[in-house]
Amino acid sequence: MVSGDTQMANAKTIEIKDDANLAIAMLIAEFDAGSYQPVAAVVSMNEAREIAASDLRGRMKQLERGEDPACPERYLLWAQDSDGSYRKVKELMP
């Protein structure tokens, strides 16, 4: 079994599993105009999916109340690579 750290180091050659420990990854909401908004720090893709779904539900509730929230085109998960830089590891569609 490959640990989360090893998976991140070898991410260019293997798929990162949904429950892999990504240390501190960032979930970002990206909007159609090219703008973005940080949503949360997460430790796995599973957690990112849960938080993205919760964030979108909250925005939909705002719409139902007649508010005008910004609704993301997609959510992006950025994680720290072995060299310390951050890179996009997954795109999550709302």
Tab-separated table of C-alpha atoms in Angstrom:
chain	number	residue	atom	x	y	z
A	1	MET	CA	0.000	0.000	0.000
A	2	VAL	CA	1.259	3.474	-0.895
A	3	SER	CA	1.125	6.223	1.736
A	4	GLY	CA	-0.370	9.641	1.001
A	5	ASP	CA	3.073	11.289	1.013
A	6	THR	CA	4.425	8.763	-1.483
A	7	GLN	CA	1.323	9.189	-3.624
A	8	MET	CA	1.838	12.966	-3.737
A	9	ALA	CA	5.512	12.532	-4.642
A	10	ASN	CA	4.583	10.156	-7.462
A	11	ALA	CA	1.328	11.900	-8.460
A	12	LYS	CA	2.521	12.384	-12.025
A	13	THR	CA	2.646	8.630	-12.531
A	14	ILE	CA	-0.094	7.224	-10.301
A	15	GLU	CA	-3.639	8.197	-9.439
A	16	ILE	CA	-4.146	9.729	-6.010
A	17	LYS	CA	-6.715	7.744	-4.061
A	18	ASP	CA	-9.767	9.489	-2.619
A	19	ASP	CA	-8.727	8.777	0.970
A	20	ALA	CA	-5.009	9.583	0.532
A	21	ASN	CA	-3.671	12.023	3.121
A	22	LEU	CA	-2.867	15.191	1.172
A	23	ALA	CA	-1.460	16.973	4.261
A	24	ILE	CA	-3.029	20.420	3.844
A	25	ALA	CA	-4.759	20.848	0.510
A	26	MET	CA	-6.924	23.791	-0.525
A	27	LEU	CA	-10.415	23.537	-1.963
A	28	ILE	CA	-11.044	26.462	-4.292
A	29	ALA	CA	-14.321	27.542	-5.924
A	30	GLU	CA	-13.727	28.803	-9.476
A	31	PHE	CA	-16.283	30.985	-11.220
A	32	ASP	CA	-17.063	31.441	-14.915
A	33	ALA	CA	-15.508	34.920	-15.002
A	34	GLY	CA	-12.147	33.422	-14.029
A	35	SER	CA	-12.310	34.583	-10.436
A	36	TYR	CA	-11.906	32.203	-7.536
A	37	GLN	CA	-12.615	31.919	-3.823
A	38	PRO	CA	-10.886	29.716	-1.244
A	39	VAL	CA	-13.473	27.444	0.396
A	40	ALA	CA	-11.581	25.302	2.918
A	41	ALA	CA	-8.382	23.528	3.847
A	42	VAL	CA	-8.892	19.774	3.444
A	43	VAL	CA	-6.840	16.604	3.968
A	44	SER	CA	-8.313	14.275	1.316
A	45	MET	CA	-10.361	14.217	-1.869
A	46	ASN	CA	-13.215	12.635	0.066
A	47	GLU	CA	-13.274	15.590	2.450
A	48	ALA	CA	-13.013	18.006	-0.489
A	49	ARG	CA	-16.064	16.410	-2.134
A	50	GLU	CA	-18.069	16.631	1.095
A	51	ILE	CA	-17.174	20.268	1.691
A	52	ALA	CA	-17.765	21.234	-1.955
A	53	ALA	CA	-21.225	19.623	-1.820
A	54	SER	CA	-21.998	21.406	1.449
A	55	ASP	CA	-20.754	24.731	0.064
A	56	LEU	CA	-22.916	24.357	-3.031
A	57	ARG	CA	-25.987	23.425	-0.929
A	58	GLY	CA	-25.447	26.588	1.106
A	59	ARG	CA	-25.264	28.695	-2.041
A	60	MET	CA	-28.438	27.061	-3.383
A	61	LYS	CA	-30.252	27.856	-0.116
A	62	GLN	CA	-29.177	31.476	-0.513
A	63	LEU	CA	-30.690	31.465	-4.015
A	64	GLU	CA	-33.950	30.044	-2.635
A	65	ARG	CA	-34.085	32.920	-0.133
A	66	GLY	CA	-33.782	35.405	-2.976
A	67	GLU	CA	-30.137	36.243	-2.343
A	68	ASP	CA	-27.601	36.410	-5.162
A	69	PRO	CA	-24.609	34.239	-4.200
A	70	ALA	CA	-21.796	33.590	-6.621
A	71	CYS	CA	-22.201	30.017	-7.864
A	72	PRO	CA	-19.000	28.232	-8.874
A	73	GLU	CA	-18.468	26.664	-12.254
A	74	ARG	CA	-16.266	24.056	-10.576
A	75	TYR	CA	-14.267	23.323	-7.465
A	76	LEU	CA	-10.521	22.737	-7.697
A	77	LEU	CA	-8.380	20.827	-5.236
A	78	TRP	CA	-4.816	22.093	-4.926
A	79	ALA	CA	-2.266	20.112	-2.913
A	80	GLN	CA	1.358	20.565	-1.990
A	81	ASP	CA	3.800	18.681	-4.212
A	82	SER	CA	6.992	17.035	-2.967
A	83	ASP	CA	8.985	20.188	-3.812
A	84	GLY	CA	6.701	22.367	-1.663
A	85	SER	CA	4.840	24.025	-4.520
A	86	TYR	CA	1.076	23.693	-4.907
A	87	ARG	CA	-0.559	22.179	-7.966
A	88	LYS	CA	-4.045	21.242	-9.046
A	89	VAL	CA	-4.730	17.584	-8.342
A	90	LYS	CA	-8.468	17.299	-8.993
A	91	GLU	CA	-11.357	19.169	-10.544
A	92	LEU	CA	-14.728	18.631	-8.872
A	93	MET	CA	-17.855	19.562	-10.774
A	94	PRO	CA	-20.765	20.954	-8.733
